[in-house]
Short mmCIF file of C-alpha atoms and ligand atoms in Angstrom, two decimals:
data_model
loop_
_atom_site.label_atom_id
_atom_site.label_comp_id
_atom_site.label_asym_id
_atom_site.label_seq_id
_atom_site.Cartn_x
_atom_site.Cartn_y
_atom_site.Cartn_z
CA MET A 1 -18.84 13.03 22.13
CA ALA A 2 -20.50 14.98 19.31
CA ASP A 3 -18.41 18.02 20.29
CA PHE A 4 -15.18 16.10 19.86
CA GLU A 5 -16.37 14.57 16.59
CA ARG A 6 -17.11 18.04 15.19
CA ALA A 7 -13.81 19.48 16.40
CA PHE A 8 -11.81 16.54 15.07
CA ALA A 9 -13.54 16.67 11.66
CA SER A 10 -12.62 20.32 11.42
CA ALA A 11 -9.01 19.61 12.49
CA VAL A 12 -8.61 17.13 9.63
CA GLY A 13 -10.50 19.23 7.08
CA ALA A 14 -13.35 16.72 6.75
CA GLN A 15 -17.08 17.32 6.76
CA SER A 16 -17.72 14.83 9.57
CA ALA A 17 -16.07 12.33 11.86
CA VAL A 18 -17.52 9.35 13.67
CA GLY A 19 -15.88 8.33 16.96
CA VAL A 20 -15.29 4.62 17.36
CA ALA A 21 -13.66 2.29 19.87
CA SER A 22 -10.21 2.01 18.21
CA GLY A 23 -8.28 2.50 14.99
CA THR A 24 -8.86 -1.15 14.18
CA ALA A 25 -12.63 -0.68 14.57
CA ALA A 26 -12.41 2.44 12.37
CA LEU A 27 -10.81 0.39 9.58
CA GLN A 28 -13.24 -2.49 9.88
CA LEU A 29 -16.32 -0.25 9.91
CA ALA A 30 -15.00 1.84 7.00
CA LEU A 31 -14.40 -1.30 4.92
CA LEU A 32 -17.90 -2.59 5.72
CA ALA A 33 -19.42 0.82 5.00
CA VAL A 34 -18.08 0.80 1.44
CA GLY A 35 -19.34 -2.75 1.05
CA VAL A 36 -16.19 -4.86 1.28
CA SER A 37 -17.44 -8.42 1.64
CA PRO A 38 -16.22 -12.03 1.46
CA GLY A 39 -14.33 -12.78 -1.75
CA ASP A 40 -13.33 -9.15 -2.34
CA GLU A 41 -9.73 -7.95 -2.50
CA VAL A 42 -8.24 -4.83 -0.97
CA ILE A 43 -4.84 -3.56 -2.11
CA THR A 44 -2.56 -2.41 0.67
CA THR A 45 0.98 -2.47 2.06
CA ALA A 46 2.76 -5.16 4.07
CA HIS A 47 5.11 -2.67 5.76
CA THR A 48 2.74 -1.60 8.53
CA PHE A 49 1.15 -2.73 11.77
CA ILE A 50 -1.01 -5.83 11.37
CA ALA A 51 -4.14 -3.81 12.21
CA THR A 52 -4.02 -2.40 8.65
CA ALA A 53 -4.67 -5.80 7.07
CA GLU A 54 -6.49 -7.65 9.83
CA PRO A 55 -9.82 -5.84 9.35
CA ILE A 56 -9.68 -6.67 5.62
CA SER A 57 -9.35 -10.34 6.53
CA GLN A 58 -12.02 -10.05 9.23
CA CYS A 59 -14.45 -8.79 6.56
CA GLY A 60 -13.77 -12.06 4.70
CA ALA A 61 -11.81 -10.19 2.03
CA LYS A 62 -8.20 -10.74 0.95
CA PRO A 63 -5.43 -8.23 1.52
CA VAL A 64 -3.36 -7.93 -1.65
CA PHE A 65 0.05 -6.64 -0.62
CA VAL A 66 2.10 -4.56 -3.03
CA ASP A 67 5.63 -3.32 -2.48
CA ILE A 68 6.60 0.08 -1.11
CA ASP A 69 8.48 3.10 -2.37
CA PRO A 70 12.10 2.80 -1.14
CA SER A 71 12.28 6.46 -0.11
CA THR A 72 8.93 7.10 1.61
CA TYR A 73 8.22 3.48 2.67
CA ASN A 74 4.61 4.06 1.59
CA ILE A 75 2.72 1.93 -0.93
CA ASP A 76 4.24 2.34 -4.41
CA PRO A 77 1.45 3.60 -6.72
CA ASN A 78 3.37 2.30 -9.77
CA LEU A 79 2.75 -1.25 -8.59
CA VAL A 80 -0.92 -0.89 -7.69
CA GLU A 81 -2.41 -1.21 -11.15
CA ASP A 82 -0.84 -4.64 -11.75
CA ALA A 83 -2.41 -5.88 -8.52
CA ILE A 84 -5.96 -4.98 -9.57
CA SER A 85 -8.25 -7.93 -10.36
CA PRO A 86 -11.99 -8.18 -11.06
CA ARG A 87 -12.43 -8.78 -7.31
CA THR A 88 -10.61 -5.64 -6.17
CA LYS A 89 -12.92 -3.39 -4.19
CA ALA A 90 -10.64 -0.83 -2.56
CA ILE A 91 -7.14 0.55 -2.14
CA MET A 92 -6.01 1.18 1.41
CA PRO A 93 -2.78 3.20 1.70
CA VAL A 94 -1.17 3.83 5.08
CA HIS A 95 0.32 7.27 5.80
CA LEU A 96 3.23 5.51 7.42
CA TYR A 97 5.16 7.15 10.26
CA GLY A 98 3.10 10.31 9.64
CA GLN A 99 4.07 10.85 5.98
CA PRO A 100 1.10 10.89 3.57
CA ALA A 101 1.01 8.28 0.84
CA ASP A 102 0.98 9.47 -2.79
CA MET A 103 -2.74 10.22 -2.80
CA SER A 104 -2.98 11.94 -6.22
CA ALA A 105 -1.61 8.89 -8.00
CA LEU A 106 -3.77 6.54 -5.92
CA ARG A 107 -6.91 8.63 -6.44
CA GLU A 108 -6.32 8.61 -10.17
CA ILE A 109 -6.01 4.80 -10.21
CA ALA A 110 -9.02 4.37 -7.91
CA THR A 111 -11.21 6.59 -10.07
CA ARG A 112 -10.12 4.92 -13.30
CA HIS A 113 -10.95 1.45 -11.93
CA GLY A 114 -14.01 2.36 -9.84
CA LEU A 115 -12.35 1.46 -6.53
CA TRP A 116 -12.84 2.91 -3.06
CA LEU A 117 -9.88 4.71 -1.52
CA ILE A 118 -9.63 4.32 2.26
CA GLU A 119 -6.87 6.06 4.21
CA ASP A 120 -5.24 4.30 7.13
CA ALA A 121 -4.43 7.59 8.87
CA ALA A 122 -3.71 6.00 12.26
CA GLN A 123 -0.27 7.67 12.31
CA ALA A 124 -1.14 10.87 10.44
CA HIS A 125 -3.13 13.32 12.56
CA ALA A 126 -2.69 16.80 11.03
CA ALA A 127 -0.51 15.49 8.19
CA GLU A 128 -1.06 17.15 4.81
CA TYR A 129 -0.80 16.10 1.20
CA GLU A 130 -0.72 18.94 -1.35
CA GLY A 131 -2.25 21.25 1.23
CA LYS A 132 -5.07 18.87 2.16
CA ARG A 133 -5.27 17.17 5.52
CA CYS A 134 -5.11 13.40 5.73
CA GLY A 135 -8.60 12.44 6.79
CA SER A 136 -10.28 14.39 4.00
CA ILE A 137 -8.67 12.93 0.88
CA GLY A 138 -9.90 9.34 0.60
CA ASP A 139 -13.53 8.23 0.47
CA LEU A 140 -13.13 7.51 4.18
CA ALA A 141 -10.17 7.85 6.53
CA CYS A 142 -9.42 5.95 9.71
CA PHE A 143 -7.64 7.31 12.78
CA SER A 144 -6.35 5.69 15.96
CA PHE A 145 -6.19 7.55 19.26
CA TYR A 146 -4.24 4.81 21.01
CA PRO A 147 -2.28 6.56 23.81
CA GLY A 148 1.04 6.63 21.91
CA LYS A 149 -0.41 8.27 18.79
CA ASN A 150 0.13 11.97 17.91
CA LEU A 151 -3.33 12.58 19.36
CA GLY A 152 -3.73 9.94 22.03
CA ALA A 153 -6.54 9.11 24.46
CA TYR A 154 -6.00 7.53 27.89
CA GLY A 155 -7.14 4.22 26.45
CA ASP A 156 -8.38 2.92 23.13
CA ALA A 157 -10.31 5.14 20.74
CA GLY A 158 -10.51 5.90 17.03
CA ALA A 159 -12.47 7.78 14.37
CA VAL A 160 -13.60 7.55 10.78
CA SER A 161 -13.65 10.83 8.89
CA GLY A 162 -14.69 11.91 5.42
CA ASN A 163 -16.92 14.05 3.25
CA ASP A 164 -19.52 11.49 2.15
CA GLU A 165 -22.40 11.71 4.61
CA THR A 166 -24.01 8.53 3.30
CA LEU A 167 -20.90 6.47 4.04
CA LEU A 168 -20.42 8.15 7.42
CA ALA A 169 -24.05 7.51 8.38
CA ARG A 170 -23.39 3.87 7.67
CA VAL A 171 -20.32 3.86 9.93
CA ARG A 172 -22.42 5.59 12.62
CA LYS A 173 -25.05 2.86 12.40
CA LEU A 174 -22.58 -0.03 12.27
CA ARG A 175 -20.67 1.21 15.35
CA ASP A 176 -23.92 1.11 17.32
CA HIS A 177 -25.51 -2.30 16.69
CA GLY A 178 -27.19 -1.33 13.42
CA ARG A 179 -29.55 0.81 15.47
CA THR A 180 -32.21 2.92 13.76
CA THR A 181 -34.13 3.87 16.93
CA LYS A 182 -33.43 2.99 20.58
CA TYR A 183 -34.59 -0.64 20.27
CA GLU A 184 -34.88 -1.06 16.53
CA HIS A 185 -32.03 -2.51 14.48
CA ASP A 186 -32.33 -2.96 10.74
CA GLU A 187 -29.03 -4.82 10.38
CA LEU A 188 -26.43 -6.45 12.60
CA GLY A 189 -23.71 -4.05 13.63
CA PHE A 190 -21.09 -3.86 16.37
CA GLY A 191 -20.58 -2.39 19.82
CA GLU A 192 -17.73 -0.13 18.70
CA ARG A 193 -18.77 3.34 19.90
CA ILE A 194 -16.10 5.68 21.20
CA ASP A 195 -15.97 5.75 25.00
CA ALA A 196 -17.45 9.11 26.12
CA LEU A 197 -14.66 9.64 28.65
CA GLN A 198 -12.00 9.14 25.97
CA ALA A 199 -13.86 11.58 23.70
CA ALA A 200 -13.81 14.19 26.50
CA ILE A 201 -10.07 13.67 27.03
CA LEU A 202 -9.40 13.91 23.29
CA GLY A 203 -11.48 17.09 23.11
CA ALA A 204 -9.25 18.64 25.80
CA LYS A 205 -6.05 17.54 24.03
CA LEU A 206 -7.04 18.44 20.46
CA PRO A 207 -6.28 22.20 20.77
CA HIS A 208 -2.63 21.24 21.45
CA LEU A 209 -2.25 19.05 18.35
CA GLU A 210 -0.78 21.85 16.21
CA SER A 211 1.93 22.84 18.69
CA TRP A 212 2.76 19.19 19.40
CA THR A 213 3.00 18.54 15.67
CA GLU A 214 5.30 21.51 15.14
CA ALA A 215 7.49 20.30 18.02
CA ARG A 216 7.79 16.86 16.39
CA ARG A 217 8.70 18.48 13.06
CA ALA A 218 11.31 20.67 14.72
CA HIS A 219 12.85 17.64 16.49
CA ALA A 220 12.97 15.82 13.14
CA GLY A 221 14.83 18.81 11.67
CA VAL A 222 17.41 18.64 14.49
CA TYR A 223 17.88 14.89 14.03
CA ASP A 224 18.21 15.38 10.23
CA ALA A 225 20.91 18.02 10.65
CA LEU A 226 22.87 16.26 13.39
CA LEU A 227 22.78 12.86 11.67
CA ALA A 228 23.82 14.21 8.27
CA ASP A 229 27.42 13.01 8.65
CA THR A 230 26.63 9.47 9.78
CA ASP A 231 26.06 6.60 7.40
CA VAL A 232 22.48 6.05 8.57
CA ILE A 233 19.72 7.07 6.15
CA THR A 234 17.49 9.79 7.60
CA PRO A 235 13.81 10.05 6.63
CA PHE A 236 12.99 11.42 3.19
CA GLN A 237 10.21 13.99 3.23
CA SER A 238 8.25 14.35 0.00
CA PRO A 239 8.17 18.00 -1.12
CA ASN A 240 4.37 18.13 -1.34
CA VAL A 241 3.54 16.85 2.15
CA ARG A 242 3.49 17.87 5.78
CA HIS A 243 5.09 14.92 7.54
CA VAL A 244 3.97 14.79 11.19
CA TYR A 245 6.68 12.40 12.41
CA HIS A 246 4.58 10.01 14.45
CA LEU A 247 7.84 8.09 14.26
CA TYR A 248 11.32 9.25 13.28
CA VAL A 249 12.67 6.25 11.42
CA ILE A 250 16.25 5.94 10.17
CA ARG A 251 17.84 3.07 8.29
CA SER A 252 21.08 1.30 9.06
CA ARG A 253 22.65 -1.86 7.69
CA ALA A 254 23.91 -2.44 11.24
CA ARG A 255 20.43 -1.93 12.69
CA ASP A 256 20.58 -4.66 15.34
CA ALA A 257 23.93 -3.47 16.73
CA LEU A 258 22.61 0.09 16.79
CA LEU A 259 19.55 -0.99 18.74
CA VAL A 260 21.77 -2.71 21.33
CA GLN A 261 23.94 0.42 21.59
CA LEU A 262 20.90 2.65 22.12
CA LYS A 263 19.52 0.30 24.79
CA SER A 264 22.87 0.24 26.60
CA LYS A 265 22.65 4.03 26.90
CA GLY A 266 19.09 3.90 28.21
CA ILE A 267 17.56 5.04 24.91
CA GLY A 268 14.35 3.39 23.79
CA GLY A 269 14.76 2.59 20.10
CA GLY A 270 12.07 0.59 18.31
CA ILE A 271 11.55 -1.34 15.09
CA HIS A 272 8.48 -0.46 13.05
CA TYR A 273 8.04 -3.10 11.74
CA PRO A 274 10.38 -6.11 11.96
CA ILE A 275 8.18 -8.68 10.19
CA PRO A 276 6.34 -7.70 6.98
CA LEU A 277 2.72 -8.79 7.06
CA HIS A 278 3.14 -11.37 4.26
CA ARG A 279 5.83 -13.01 6.42
CA GLN A 280 3.70 -13.08 9.59
CA PRO A 281 2.74 -16.62 10.64
CA ALA A 282 -0.91 -15.57 10.58
CA TYR A 283 -0.66 -14.68 6.88
CA LEU A 284 1.77 -17.47 5.93
CA LYS A 285 -1.03 -19.83 6.96
CA GLN A 286 -3.21 -18.13 4.39
CA GLY A 287 -0.91 -18.89 1.50
CA TYR A 288 1.27 -15.79 1.19
CA GLY A 289 4.49 -17.86 1.34
CA ASP A 290 5.38 -17.37 -2.33
CA LEU A 291 4.85 -13.62 -2.31
CA SER A 292 8.05 -11.64 -2.71
CA LEU A 293 8.16 -7.92 -1.86
CA PRO A 294 11.88 -7.11 -2.10
CA VAL A 295 11.79 -3.48 -0.94
CA THR A 296 9.50 -4.26 1.99
CA GLU A 297 11.70 -7.18 3.03
CA GLN A 298 14.91 -5.13 2.87
CA ILE A 299 13.46 -2.14 4.71
CA ALA A 300 12.12 -4.36 7.51
CA ASN A 301 15.72 -5.42 8.22
CA GLU A 302 17.11 -1.89 8.31
CA VAL A 303 14.61 0.43 10.00
CA ILE A 304 15.03 1.71 13.51
CA SER A 305 12.89 4.35 15.23
CA LEU A 306 14.59 6.95 17.39
CA PRO A 307 12.75 8.57 20.32
CA MET A 308 10.16 11.07 19.06
CA TYR A 309 7.65 12.98 21.13
CA PRO A 310 6.91 16.70 21.54
CA GLU A 311 8.53 17.08 24.97
CA LEU A 312 12.03 15.98 23.86
CA THR A 313 14.74 18.51 24.74
CA ARG A 314 17.75 19.57 22.65
CA ASP A 315 20.02 17.77 25.17
CA GLN A 316 18.06 14.57 24.76
CA LEU A 317 18.20 14.80 20.96
CA GLU A 318 21.97 15.33 21.11
CA TYR A 319 22.37 12.40 23.51
CA VAL A 320 20.54 10.11 21.06
CA VAL A 321 22.59 11.36 18.11
CA GLU A 322 25.84 10.82 20.05
CA ALA A 323 24.82 7.21 20.66
CA VAL A 324 24.13 6.75 16.93
CA TYR A 325 27.61 8.16 16.12
CA GLU A 326 29.25 5.83 18.63
CA ALA A 327 27.60 2.82 17.01
CA SER A 328 28.50 3.74 13.44
C1 PLP B 1 -0.95 1.95 10.76
C2 PLP B 1 -1.90 1.55 11.84
N1 PLP B 1 -3.12 1.06 11.50
C3 PLP B 1 -4.02 0.72 12.43
C4 PLP B 1 -3.75 0.82 13.77
C5 PLP B 1 -4.76 0.33 14.76
O1 PLP B 1 -5.16 1.26 15.71
P1 PLP B 1 -5.63 0.79 17.15
O2 PLP B 1 -4.44 0.30 17.89
O3 PLP B 1 -6.22 2.04 17.73
O4 PLP B 1 -6.66 -0.26 16.98
C6 PLP B 1 -2.50 1.32 14.18
C7 PLP B 1 -2.13 1.54 15.58
O5 PLP B 1 -1.99 0.76 16.42
C8 PLP B 1 -1.55 1.67 13.19
O6 PLP B 1 -0.34 2.15 13.51
#
């Protein structure tokens, strides 16, 4: 387990990593480690999987959703400052689909307002922002190793990485029942350790992460080129990032028809994500009904994910592109 933690920390350019039971656990323990508590607010995005916001709520804090940038689909830093209140404790960007959020702008805001910056890096293994790996930029960063992720275990697993040993020691203690010695516990923690078998599997897979990442990036380049003449919008890649294409997400005004067309040809398209978090029944019950996030709401109606994994062949990529042409 410690071997994998060391190797993973090095792979993401961080001083240390702490293996935990899932990406969700990573987020919850990171939030607790920086002291997020009931009544606090954490600024984040609504265009993501619910596991980004759920741990904020489970800490008794309130997710404050701000709108996204229409080209990267990541949290729009220009809107963050207006969302800050005296109760704001942290900003939690998601490196969505494998593209890093605008970390320089977010760091600047976080520093100016004395806020923690926690990366949801569940989709961003080996992604880079201005030459720095996601996982080493925020105060803490949270990874998922769910089987479908760019680095996936054979079951649930996750990690928290960073450069602040005090915060990481706190995550280490919280994941293991607040333990100080074998049967001494100085606070209540959780049973959220990484499974040793999953850590061993991840340790065997980690040396392949670079070649798998390059394969994903090459496939994205093929899709970009072959889809250039269609009226779908291909992913924008910021010039200062290494996008790792956990998902290859295009946009189409005829998204639902396109999805049907892909399915009819045996192609597994997906929608990430069809319902913004502020429109989820679970959050509507908590009073988010009046919140309007126009870009998030529009994007949720237009996005469609094409197949993306390292083993895709050129023939398969062309087959998918042909189906997109036929539908448009
Ligand atoms: C953006 C994001 N955050 C958090 C998570 C939660 O990770 P896990 O499923 O390992 O709990 C996921 C993945 O499912 C995710 O995609």
